[in-house]
Amino acid sequence: MIKLHDKFFKPFISAKEIDEALARMVNEIANDIGDEIPVFIGILNGSFMVVSDFVKKYPKPCEVTFIKLASYEGVKSTEDIQRLIGLTQDLTGRTVIILEDIIDTGNTLNEVHRIFKNEKVKSLKIATLFYKPEAYKKDFKLHYVGIEIPNKFIVGYGLDYDGLGRDIPEVYQIKDTQHMTNLVLFGPPGAGKGTQAEFLKEKYNLVHISTGDVFRFNMKNETALGMLAKSYIDKGALVPDQVTIDMLNAEVEKNADANGFIFDGFPRTNAQAEALDKLMDSKDSQINAMIALEVDDEVLVKRLLERGKTSGRKDDANEAVIRNRIKVYYDETAILKDYYTAQKKYFGVDGIGSIEDITVRLSSVIDKL
């Protein structure tokens, strides 16, 4: 990931993929043109890298020039009349191929066709390395397209964000993580994690995803993933991480417009944490913090034994079992604490006190993310 000014961008198209796309375009155009000498025209500023690499690959004689479109001074309408800078040669009877770096709305093509209409060219063809079909609103034919891409902002390979990024040999896509708050909430048995998750869910309008609840839902409703998970459980085997991730992905997809998520019970290993990072990255988002409620062991034991008197859970009534559950928690959390600390995303919060006090402490962490 890279940062340009105030925006983050993630890797999108590699230099190898760009090179392969250019090679395909070169072959198509060379075959169509035959032995005729075409005039390749790049539109500045963005197309300089495309044109440079394209003509290096072109196997036959050709001419190359660049033009720039600029608004006439004093024109204030939304449909600014354009003037052409840089075109000096006579193109009468010539085959002209416009080499664009990217075509989205097609507004530039509107001006190109208007301008070249008076040049008496033999034919005018449009070639573009990148094309956003979702954004294209014109009827002009695109004769050669390298790579179709989603309608998201990209930088690199001649394309810039406020002046930066043109020099990057690969293409990066904007990564929009500002609008979501995604938390991994941890706490030992008896820390009150479930209670706090409910408060935080309401306060920040987040979706609470409990791995246990997700598993029970999928198996009860006999979804494909639920049946797959059950097949492992019935054999006494561990459910593969990918099955769990696929279940979580389905929950995230169901709540695509959420302000963020509280992940409860997942991850529990480094491999799972990495998988969760990849899942969120695929959604143009990220885990903002791992927040762990910290409570003294003796307080936990006392709380759980008290809870055991009314909960009916056998594991809340046996002190040895309780202490073992706490030990397992610390063993798991220690690994994840290191993982998220390395990313400066780990936050320990005092879990002793009233429910309201603990909520205030958690909120003070979240509000600073």
mmCIF file of C-alpha atoms in Angstrom:
data_model
loop_
_atom_site.group_PDB
_atom_site.id
_atom_site.type_symbol
_atom_site.label_atom_id
_atom_site.label_comp_id
_atom_site.label_asym_id
_atom_site.label_seq_id
_atom_site.Cartn_x
_atom_site.Cartn_y
_atom_site.Cartn_z
ATOM 1 C CA MET A 1 0.000 0.000 0.000
ATOM 2 C CA ILE A 2 1.194 3.546 -0.722
ATOM 3 C CA LYS A 3 0.128 6.982 0.475
ATOM 4 C CA LEU A 4 -0.104 9.999 -1.836
ATOM 5 C CA HIS A 5 -1.042 13.226 -0.085
ATOM 6 C CA ASP A 6 -3.990 12.277 2.152
ATOM 7 C CA LYS A 7 -5.105 9.110 0.311
ATOM 8 C CA PHE A 8 -4.062 5.466 0.514
ATOM 9 C CA PHE A 9 -3.785 3.272 -2.577
ATOM 10 C CA LYS A 10 -3.505 -0.500 -2.830
ATOM 11 C CA PRO A 11 -1.753 -2.555 -5.575
ATOM 12 C CA PHE A 12 -4.112 -3.174 -8.484
ATOM 13 C CA ILE A 13 -2.395 -3.900 -11.822
ATOM 14 C CA SER A 14 1.203 -5.119 -11.997
ATOM 15 C CA ALA A 15 3.859 -3.901 -14.412
ATOM 16 C CA LYS A 16 3.778 -7.346 -16.046
ATOM 17 C CA GLU A 17 0.022 -7.151 -16.661
ATOM 18 C CA ILE A 18 0.425 -3.677 -18.164
ATOM 19 C CA ASP A 19 3.219 -4.901 -20.431
ATOM 20 C CA GLU A 20 1.119 -7.855 -21.618
ATOM 21 C CA ALA A 21 -1.881 -5.617 -22.331
ATOM 22 C CA LEU A 22 0.260 -3.211 -24.352
ATOM 23 C CA ALA A 23 1.732 -6.105 -26.337
ATOM 24 C CA ARG A 24 -1.768 -7.328 -27.236
ATOM 25 C CA MET A 25 -2.787 -3.843 -28.381
ATOM 26 C CA VAL A 26 0.382 -3.472 -30.456
ATOM 27 C CA ASN A 27 -0.262 -6.780 -32.235
ATOM 28 C CA GLU A 28 -3.895 -5.928 -32.951
ATOM 29 C CA ILE A 29 -3.080 -2.505 -34.359
ATOM 30 C CA ALA A 30 -0.086 -3.687 -36.379
ATOM 31 C CA ASN A 31 -2.193 -6.428 -37.968
ATOM 32 C CA ASP A 32 -5.005 -3.996 -38.781
ATOM 33 C CA ILE A 33 -2.767 -1.248 -40.186
ATOM 34 C CA GLY A 34 -0.546 -3.493 -42.265
ATOM 35 C CA ASP A 35 2.285 -1.667 -44.042
ATOM 36 C CA GLU A 36 0.686 1.764 -43.748
ATOM 37 C CA ILE A 37 2.594 4.249 -41.601
ATOM 38 C CA PRO A 38 0.194 5.456 -38.882
ATOM 39 C CA VAL A 39 0.394 8.585 -36.782
ATOM 40 C CA PHE A 40 0.138 7.768 -33.081
ATOM 41 C CA ILE A 41 -1.038 10.691 -30.977
ATOM 42 C CA GLY A 42 -0.822 10.769 -27.209
ATOM 43 C CA ILE A 43 -2.904 13.192 -25.156
ATOM 44 C CA LEU A 44 -0.939 14.844 -22.368
ATOM 45 C CA ASN A 45 -0.367 14.648 -19.501
ATOM 46 C CA GLY A 46 -1.317 11.100 -18.665
ATOM 47 C CA SER A 47 -0.497 9.185 -21.844
ATOM 48 C CA PHE A 48 3.265 9.785 -21.974
ATOM 49 C CA MET A 49 4.167 6.410 -20.433
ATOM 50 C CA VAL A 50 1.640 4.490 -22.515
ATOM 51 C CA VAL A 51 2.844 6.057 -25.753
ATOM 52 C CA SER A 52 6.519 5.597 -24.915
ATOM 53 C CA ASP A 53 6.183 1.893 -24.130
ATOM 54 C CA PHE A 54 3.725 1.311 -26.976
ATOM 55 C CA VAL A 55 5.916 2.664 -29.771
ATOM 56 C CA LYS A 56 8.935 0.734 -28.440
ATOM 57 C CA LYS A 57 6.962 -2.446 -29.103
ATOM 58 C CA TYR A 58 5.473 -1.380 -32.448
ATOM 59 C CA PRO A 59 7.206 -3.533 -35.084
ATOM 60 C CA LYS A 60 6.815 -1.240 -38.115
ATOM 61 C CA PRO A 61 7.548 2.391 -39.052
ATOM 62 C CA CYS A 62 5.265 4.939 -37.417
ATOM 63 C CA GLU A 63 5.057 8.602 -36.514
ATOM 64 C CA VAL A 64 4.485 9.843 -32.981
ATOM 65 C CA THR A 65 3.347 13.154 -31.579
ATOM 66 C CA PHE A 66 1.648 14.546 -28.497
ATOM 67 C CA ILE A 67 -1.151 17.020 -28.090
ATOM 68 C CA LYS A 68 -2.725 18.785 -25.146
ATOM 69 C CA LEU A 69 -6.294 19.966 -24.715
ATOM 70 C CA ALA A 70 -6.873 23.238 -22.922
ATOM 71 C CA SER A 71 -9.938 25.416 -22.354
ATOM 72 C CA TYR A 72 -10.145 28.737 -24.113
ATOM 73 C CA GLU A 73 -9.622 31.606 -21.702
ATOM 74 C CA GLY A 74 -12.831 33.260 -20.605
ATOM 75 C CA VAL A 75 -15.096 30.301 -21.359
ATOM 76 C CA LYS A 76 -17.173 29.567 -18.269
ATOM 77 C CA SER A 77 -19.873 27.141 -19.407
ATOM 78 C CA THR A 78 -19.850 23.502 -18.300
ATOM 79 C CA GLU A 79 -19.215 22.508 -21.917
ATOM 80 C CA ASP A 80 -15.955 24.438 -22.267
ATOM 81 C CA ILE A 81 -14.754 24.785 -25.842
ATOM 82 C CA GLN A 82 -11.322 23.198 -26.189
ATOM 83 C CA ARG A 83 -8.323 24.243 -28.206
ATOM 84 C CA LEU A 84 -5.535 21.976 -29.342
ATOM 85 C CA ILE A 85 -1.909 22.573 -28.399
ATOM 86 C CA GLY A 86 0.898 20.802 -30.228
ATOM 87 C CA LEU A 87 -0.625 19.600 -33.509
ATOM 88 C CA THR A 88 1.382 21.182 -36.334
ATOM 89 C CA GLN A 89 1.650 18.530 -39.057
ATOM 90 C CA ASP A 90 -0.704 17.970 -41.973
ATOM 91 C CA LEU A 91 -2.776 14.822 -41.320
ATOM 92 C CA THR A 92 -4.723 14.850 -44.561
ATOM 93 C CA GLY A 93 -5.261 11.278 -45.764
ATOM 94 C CA ARG A 94 -3.422 9.748 -42.811
ATOM 95 C CA THR A 95 -4.536 7.034 -40.397
ATOM 96 C CA VAL A 96 -4.482 8.559 -36.932
ATOM 97 C CA ILE A 97 -4.610 6.483 -33.761
ATOM 98 C CA ILE A 98 -5.211 8.264 -30.471
ATOM 99 C CA LEU A 99 -3.319 6.513 -27.665
ATOM 100 C CA GLU A 100 -5.020 7.187 -24.334
ATOM 101 C CA ASP A 101 -3.946 6.087 -20.889
ATOM 102 C CA ILE A 102 -7.522 5.825 -19.600
ATOM 103 C CA ILE A 103 -11.049 6.437 -20.824
ATOM 104 C CA ASP A 104 -13.801 6.864 -18.269
ATOM 105 C CA THR A 105 -16.590 9.359 -19.051
ATOM 106 C CA GLY A 106 -15.366 9.905 -22.612
ATOM 107 C CA ASN A 107 -15.531 13.714 -22.415
ATOM 108 C CA THR A 108 -12.052 14.035 -23.901
ATOM 109 C CA LEU A 109 -13.101 11.886 -26.886
ATOM 110 C CA ASN A 110 -15.905 14.320 -27.593
ATOM 111 C CA GLU A 111 -13.336 17.083 -28.085
ATOM 112 C CA VAL A 112 -10.931 14.858 -30.004
ATOM 113 C CA HIS A 113 -13.586 13.910 -32.558
ATOM 114 C CA ARG A 114 -14.714 17.514 -32.875
ATOM 115 C CA ILE A 115 -11.170 18.747 -33.484
ATOM 116 C CA PHE A 116 -10.041 16.013 -35.892
ATOM 117 C CA LYS A 117 -13.220 16.366 -37.909
ATOM 118 C CA ASN A 118 -11.547 19.278 -39.713
ATOM 119 C CA GLU A 119 -8.196 17.556 -40.263
ATOM 120 C CA LYS A 120 -9.395 15.426 -43.213
ATOM 121 C CA VAL A 121 -7.771 12.279 -41.853
ATOM 122 C CA LYS A 122 -8.231 8.957 -43.632
ATOM 123 C CA SER A 123 -9.447 7.335 -40.414
ATOM 124 C CA LEU A 124 -9.420 8.117 -36.716
ATOM 125 C CA LYS A 125 -9.121 5.230 -34.278
ATOM 126 C CA ILE A 126 -9.127 5.241 -30.490
ATOM 127 C CA ALA A 127 -6.877 2.992 -28.398
ATOM 128 C CA THR A 128 -6.824 3.059 -24.604
ATOM 129 C CA LEU A 129 -4.825 1.055 -22.106
ATOM 130 C CA PHE A 130 -7.466 1.319 -19.343
ATOM 131 C CA TYR A 131 -11.219 1.556 -19.830
ATOM 132 C CA LYS A 132 -14.015 2.055 -17.282
ATOM 133 C CA PRO A 133 -17.186 0.735 -18.953
ATOM 134 C CA GLU A 134 -19.352 1.709 -15.959
ATOM 135 C CA ALA A 135 -18.364 5.364 -16.363
ATOM 136 C CA TYR A 136 -18.397 5.628 -20.171
ATOM 137 C CA LYS A 137 -21.325 7.765 -21.347
ATOM 138 C CA LYS A 138 -20.481 8.450 -25.008
ATOM 139 C CA ASP A 139 -21.304 6.662 -28.261
ATOM 140 C CA PHE A 140 -17.848 6.882 -29.826
ATOM 141 C CA LYS A 141 -16.368 3.518 -30.749
ATOM 142 C CA LEU A 142 -13.281 2.368 -28.855
ATOM 143 C CA HIS A 143 -11.280 0.369 -31.367
ATOM 144 C CA TYR A 144 -8.626 -1.068 -29.041
ATOM 145 C CA VAL A 145 -8.879 -1.650 -25.278
ATOM 146 C CA GLY A 146 -6.099 -3.012 -23.091
ATOM 147 C CA ILE A 147 -7.728 -3.656 -19.699
ATOM 148 C CA GLU A 148 -11.285 -3.039 -18.501
ATOM 149 C CA ILE A 149 -11.365 -1.815 -14.887
ATOM 150 C CA PRO A 150 -14.005 -0.871 -12.271
ATOM 151 C CA ASN A 151 -15.059 2.737 -11.888
ATOM 152 C CA LYS A 152 -12.590 3.495 -9.082
ATOM 153 C CA PHE A 153 -9.819 6.075 -8.938
ATOM 154 C CA ILE A 154 -6.371 4.772 -9.923
ATOM 155 C CA VAL A 155 -2.845 6.154 -9.983
ATOM 156 C CA GLY A 156 0.463 5.100 -11.505
ATOM 157 C CA TYR A 157 1.789 4.519 -15.004
ATOM 158 C CA GLY A 158 1.200 8.121 -16.038
ATOM 159 C CA LEU A 159 -1.921 8.668 -13.942
ATOM 160 C CA ASP A 160 -1.693 10.987 -10.955
ATOM 161 C CA TYR A 161 -3.445 12.085 -7.806
ATOM 162 C CA ASP A 162 -2.945 15.838 -7.445
ATOM 163 C CA GLY A 163 0.414 15.685 -9.240
ATOM 164 C CA LEU A 164 1.820 12.584 -7.534
ATOM 165 C CA GLY A 165 2.054 9.021 -8.799
ATOM 166 C CA ARG A 166 2.704 9.403 -12.530
ATOM 167 C CA ASP A 167 6.173 7.856 -12.169
ATOM 168 C CA ILE A 168 5.016 4.599 -10.543
ATOM 169 C CA PRO A 169 5.492 1.647 -12.962
ATOM 170 C CA GLU A 170 2.440 -0.220 -11.603
ATOM 171 C CA VAL A 171 -1.163 0.883 -11.109
ATOM 172 C CA TYR A 172 -2.683 1.384 -7.664
ATOM 173 C CA GLN A 173 -6.376 1.681 -6.785
ATOM 174 C CA ILE A 174 -7.717 4.061 -4.166
ATOM 175 C CA LYS A 175 -8.350 2.417 -0.818
ATOM 176 C CA ASP A 176 -11.301 3.916 0.990
ATOM 177 C CA THR A 177 -11.100 2.976 4.673
ATOM 178 C CA GLN A 178 -12.143 6.211 6.299
ATOM 179 C CA HIS A 179 -15.856 5.488 6.647
ATOM 180 C CA MET A 180 -15.633 2.151 8.515
ATOM 181 C CA THR A 181 -14.622 1.211 12.046
ATOM 182 C CA ASN A 182 -13.716 -2.458 12.351
ATOM 183 C CA LEU A 183 -12.790 -3.882 15.744
ATOM 184 C CA VAL A 184 -11.531 -7.209 17.017
ATOM 185 C CA LEU A 185 -12.914 -7.442 20.550
ATOM 186 C CA PHE A 186 -11.232 -9.800 23.003
ATOM 187 C CA GLY A 187 -11.684 -10.526 26.667
ATOM 188 C CA PRO A 188 -11.158 -13.519 28.960
ATOM 189 C CA PRO A 189 -14.171 -15.547 30.131
ATOM 190 C CA GLY A 190 -16.143 -13.419 32.578
ATOM 191 C CA ALA A 191 -14.730 -10.073 31.386
ATOM 192 C CA GLY A 192 -18.123 -8.883 30.111
ATOM 193 C CA LYS A 193 -17.110 -8.855 26.449
ATOM 194 C CA GLY A 194 -20.588 -9.798 25.211
ATOM 195 C CA THR A 195 -22.230 -7.032 27.236
ATOM 196 C CA GLN A 196 -19.754 -4.427 25.994
ATOM 197 C CA ALA A 197 -20.137 -5.602 22.386
ATOM 198 C CA GLU A 198 -23.850 -4.860 22.612
ATOM 199 C CA PHE A 199 -23.244 -1.346 23.977
ATOM 200 C CA LEU A 200 -20.585 -0.557 21.358
ATOM 201 C CA LYS A 201 -22.766 -1.945 18.590
ATOM 202 C CA GLU A 202 -25.541 0.460 19.494
ATOM 203 C CA LYS A 203 -23.334 3.465 20.197
ATOM 204 C CA TYR A 204 -21.327 3.308 16.968
ATOM 205 C CA ASN A 205 -23.933 1.623 14.761
ATOM 206 C CA LEU A 206 -21.676 -1.374 14.148
ATOM 207 C CA VAL A 207 -22.558 -4.947 13.231
ATOM 208 C CA HIS A 208 -21.565 -7.503 15.880
ATOM 209 C CA ILE A 209 -20.269 -10.714 14.281
ATOM 210 C CA SER A 210 -19.836 -13.516 16.818
ATOM 211 C CA THR A 211 -18.106 -16.522 15.276
ATOM 212 C CA GLY A 212 -20.077 -18.871 17.498
ATOM 213 C CA ASP A 213 -23.396 -17.338 16.449
ATOM 214 C CA VAL A 214 -22.370 -17.445 12.774
ATOM 215 C CA PHE A 215 -21.485 -21.153 13.013
ATOM 216 C CA ARG A 216 -24.737 -21.996 14.794
ATOM 217 C CA PHE A 217 -26.792 -20.048 12.231
ATOM 218 C CA ASN A 218 -25.150 -21.746 9.256
ATOM 219 C CA MET A 219 -25.451 -25.244 10.685
ATOM 220 C CA LYS A 220 -29.016 -24.765 11.928
ATOM 221 C CA ASN A 221 -30.121 -23.433 8.531
ATOM 222 C CA GLU A 222 -28.101 -26.082 6.699
ATOM 223 C CA THR A 223 -26.356 -23.607 4.421
ATOM 224 C CA ALA A 224 -23.663 -24.983 2.142
ATOM 225 C CA LEU A 225 -20.982 -23.606 4.467
ATOM 226 C CA GLY A 226 -22.834 -24.867 7.531
ATOM 227 C CA MET A 227 -23.041 -28.395 6.120
ATOM 228 C CA LEU A 228 -19.370 -28.249 5.184
ATOM 229 C CA ALA A 229 -18.401 -27.143 8.697
ATOM 230 C CA LYS A 230 -20.602 -29.878 10.210
ATOM 231 C CA SER A 231 -18.877 -32.526 8.096
ATOM 232 C CA TYR A 232 -15.551 -31.636 9.737
ATOM 233 C CA ILE A 233 -17.043 -31.385 13.230
ATOM 234 C CA ASP A 234 -18.767 -34.777 12.880
ATOM 235 C CA LYS A 235 -15.403 -36.344 12.058
ATOM 236 C CA GLY A 236 -13.829 -34.689 15.098
ATOM 237 C CA ALA A 237 -11.658 -32.514 12.846
ATOM 238 C CA LEU A 238 -11.004 -28.768 13.050
ATOM 239 C CA VAL A 239 -13.010 -26.624 10.675
ATOM 240 C CA PRO A 240 -10.524 -25.130 8.149
ATOM 241 C CA ASP A 241 -9.897 -21.407 8.496
ATOM 242 C CA GLN A 242 -11.133 -20.805 4.946
ATOM 243 C CA VAL A 243 -14.600 -22.139 5.817
ATOM 244 C CA THR A 244 -14.793 -19.724 8.755
ATOM 245 C CA ILE A 245 -13.541 -16.843 6.610
ATOM 246 C CA ASP A 246 -16.136 -17.658 3.955
ATOM 247 C CA MET A 247 -18.856 -17.519 6.630
ATOM 248 C CA LEU A 248 -17.566 -14.167 7.889
ATOM 249 C CA ASN A 249 -17.385 -12.886 4.322
ATOM 250 C CA ALA A 250 -21.044 -13.781 3.842
ATOM 251 C CA GLU A 251 -21.929 -11.817 7.006
ATOM 252 C CA VAL A 252 -19.925 -8.804 5.849
ATOM 253 C CA GLU A 253 -21.568 -8.975 2.410
ATOM 254 C CA LYS A 254 -25.018 -9.086 4.037
ATOM 255 C CA ASN A 255 -24.161 -5.817 5.796
ATOM 256 C CA ALA A 256 -22.288 -4.034 3.006
ATOM 257 C CA ASP A 257 -23.584 -0.607 4.070
ATOM 258 C CA ALA A 258 -22.550 -1.003 7.720
ATOM 259 C CA ASN A 259 -20.473 1.640 9.496
ATOM 260 C CA GLY A 260 -18.179 -1.174 10.587
ATOM 261 C CA PHE A 261 -17.964 -4.506 12.383
ATOM 262 C CA ILE A 262 -17.112 -5.946 15.788
ATOM 263 C CA PHE A 263 -15.440 -9.334 15.301
ATOM 264 C CA ASP A 264 -15.967 -11.514 18.369
ATOM 265 C CA GLY A 265 -14.242 -14.905 18.672
ATOM 266 C CA PHE A 266 -12.132 -14.484 15.551
ATOM 267 C CA PRO A 267 -9.234 -14.383 14.849
ATOM 268 C CA ARG A 268 -7.474 -16.747 17.263
ATOM 269 C CA THR A 269 -4.232 -17.405 15.370
ATOM 270 C CA ASN A 270 -1.805 -15.370 13.259
ATOM 271 C CA ALA A 271 -2.985 -17.197 10.146
ATOM 272 C CA GLN A 272 -6.594 -16.251 10.929
ATOM 273 C CA ALA A 273 -5.590 -12.630 11.609
ATOM 274 C CA GLU A 274 -3.836 -12.485 8.230
ATOM 275 C CA ALA A 275 -6.888 -14.023 6.549
ATOM 276 C CA LEU A 276 -9.153 -11.445 8.199
ATOM 277 C CA ASP A 277 -6.849 -8.643 7.012
ATOM 278 C CA LYS A 278 -7.104 -9.972 3.455
ATOM 279 C CA LEU A 279 -10.880 -10.228 3.721
ATOM 280 C CA MET A 280 -11.213 -6.621 4.881
ATOM 281 C CA ASP A 281 -8.716 -5.436 2.286
ATOM 282 C CA SER A 282 -10.902 -7.012 -0.416
ATOM 283 C CA LYS A 283 -13.705 -4.776 0.881
ATOM 284 C CA ASP A 284 -11.485 -1.664 0.687
ATOM 285 C CA SER A 285 -11.371 -1.646 4.464
ATOM 286 C CA GLN A 286 -9.184 -2.759 7.355
ATOM 287 C CA ILE A 287 -9.144 -3.811 11.001
ATOM 288 C CA ASN A 288 -8.712 -0.586 12.959
ATOM 289 C CA ALA A 289 -7.980 -2.054 16.372
ATOM 290 C CA MET A 290 -7.837 -5.116 18.554
ATOM 291 C CA ILE A 291 -9.278 -4.143 21.936
ATOM 292 C CA ALA A 292 -8.783 -6.530 24.844
ATOM 293 C CA LEU A 293 -10.569 -6.221 28.194
ATOM 294 C CA GLU A 294 -8.036 -6.786 30.961
ATOM 295 C CA VAL A 295 -9.309 -8.299 34.244
ATOM 296 C CA ASP A 296 -7.377 -9.917 37.110
ATOM 297 C CA ASP A 297 -7.630 -13.726 37.115
ATOM 298 C CA GLU A 298 -9.037 -13.937 40.640
ATOM 299 C CA VAL A 299 -11.786 -11.461 39.776
ATOM 300 C CA LEU A 300 -12.654 -13.546 36.711
ATOM 301 C CA VAL A 301 -12.814 -16.776 38.710
ATOM 302 C CA LYS A 302 -15.074 -15.157 41.295
ATOM 303 C CA ARG A 303 -17.378 -13.696 38.611
ATOM 304 C CA LEU A 304 -17.713 -16.999 36.764
ATOM 305 C CA LEU A 305 -18.369 -19.021 39.890
ATOM 306 C CA GLU A 306 -21.122 -16.556 40.777
ATOM 307 C CA ARG A 307 -22.488 -16.771 37.229
ATOM 308 C CA GLY A 308 -22.413 -20.548 37.457
ATOM 309 C CA LYS A 309 -24.989 -20.502 40.212
ATOM 310 C CA THR A 310 -27.608 -19.175 37.783
ATOM 311 C CA SER A 311 -26.314 -19.851 34.267
ATOM 312 C CA GLY A 312 -26.598 -23.609 34.389
ATOM 313 C CA ARG A 313 -23.271 -23.911 32.526
ATOM 314 C CA LYS A 314 -21.070 -26.669 33.923
ATOM 315 C CA ASP A 315 -17.901 -24.858 32.861
ATOM 316 C CA ASP A 316 -18.933 -21.912 35.077
ATOM 317 C CA ALA A 317 -19.245 -24.133 38.159
ATOM 318 C CA ASN A 318 -15.837 -25.838 38.180
ATOM 319 C CA GLU A 319 -12.888 -23.669 39.267
ATOM 320 C CA ALA A 320 -10.294 -25.894 37.592
ATOM 321 C CA VAL A 321 -12.166 -25.691 34.292
ATOM 322 C CA ILE A 322 -12.514 -21.919 34.661
ATOM 323 C CA ARG A 323 -8.778 -21.450 35.263
ATOM 324 C CA ASN A 324 -7.967 -23.617 32.257
ATOM 325 C CA ARG A 325 -10.320 -21.540 30.076
ATOM 326 C CA ILE A 326 -8.556 -18.381 31.232
ATOM 327 C CA LYS A 327 -5.151 -19.916 30.474
ATOM 328 C CA VAL A 328 -6.276 -20.881 26.953
ATOM 329 C CA TYR A 329 -7.466 -17.311 26.409
ATOM 330 C CA TYR A 330 -4.113 -15.831 27.404
ATOM 331 C CA ASP A 331 -2.214 -18.304 25.237
ATOM 332 C CA GLU A 332 -4.300 -17.268 22.222
ATOM 333 C CA THR A 333 -4.336 -13.559 23.006
ATOM 334 C CA ALA A 334 -0.568 -13.375 23.530
ATOM 335 C CA ILE A 335 -0.023 -14.404 19.897
ATOM 336 C CA LEU A 336 -2.556 -11.915 18.572
ATOM 337 C CA LYS A 337 -1.335 -9.183 20.883
ATOM 338 C CA ASP A 338 2.068 -9.383 19.192
ATOM 339 C CA TYR A 339 0.447 -9.439 15.738
ATOM 340 C CA TYR A 340 -1.653 -6.309 16.288
ATOM 341 C CA THR A 341 0.997 -4.535 18.368
ATOM 342 C CA ALA A 342 3.315 -4.773 15.351
ATOM 343 C CA GLN A 343 0.632 -2.872 13.421
ATOM 344 C CA LYS A 344 0.152 -0.428 16.335
ATOM 345 C CA LYS A 345 -3.447 -1.606 16.634
ATOM 346 C CA TYR A 346 -3.486 -3.354 20.009
ATOM 347 C CA PHE A 347 -5.246 -1.638 22.927
ATOM 348 C CA GLY A 348 -5.668 -3.083 26.405
ATOM 349 C CA VAL A 349 -8.565 -1.644 28.432
ATOM 350 C CA ASP A 350 -9.184 -2.044 32.161
ATOM 351 C CA GLY A 351 -12.224 -4.320 32.485
ATOM 352 C CA ILE A 352 -12.865 -3.812 36.201
ATOM 353 C CA GLY A 353 -15.596 -1.429 37.325
ATOM 354 C CA SER A 354 -19.164 -0.672 36.413
ATOM 355 C CA ILE A 355 -20.481 -1.524 32.951
ATOM 356 C CA GLU A 356 -20.826 2.206 32.235
ATOM 357 C CA ASP A 357 -17.220 2.964 33.282
ATOM 358 C CA ILE A 358 -15.845 0.200 31.094
ATOM 359 C CA THR A 359 -17.916 1.397 28.140
ATOM 360 C CA VAL A 360 -16.468 4.895 28.595
ATOM 361 C CA ARG A 361 -12.906 3.472 28.547
ATOM 362 C CA LEU A 362 -13.592 1.458 25.408
ATOM 363 C CA SER A 363 -15.194 4.473 23.737
ATOM 364 C CA SER A 364 -12.188 6.659 24.492
ATOM 365 C CA VAL A 365 -10.026 4.221 22.516
ATOM 366 C CA ILE A 366 -12.452 3.943 19.611
ATOM 367 C CA ASP A 367 -12.969 7.706 19.374
ATOM 368 C CA LYS A 368 -9.229 8.193 18.776
ATOM 369 C CA LEU A 369 -8.946 5.664 15.938
#
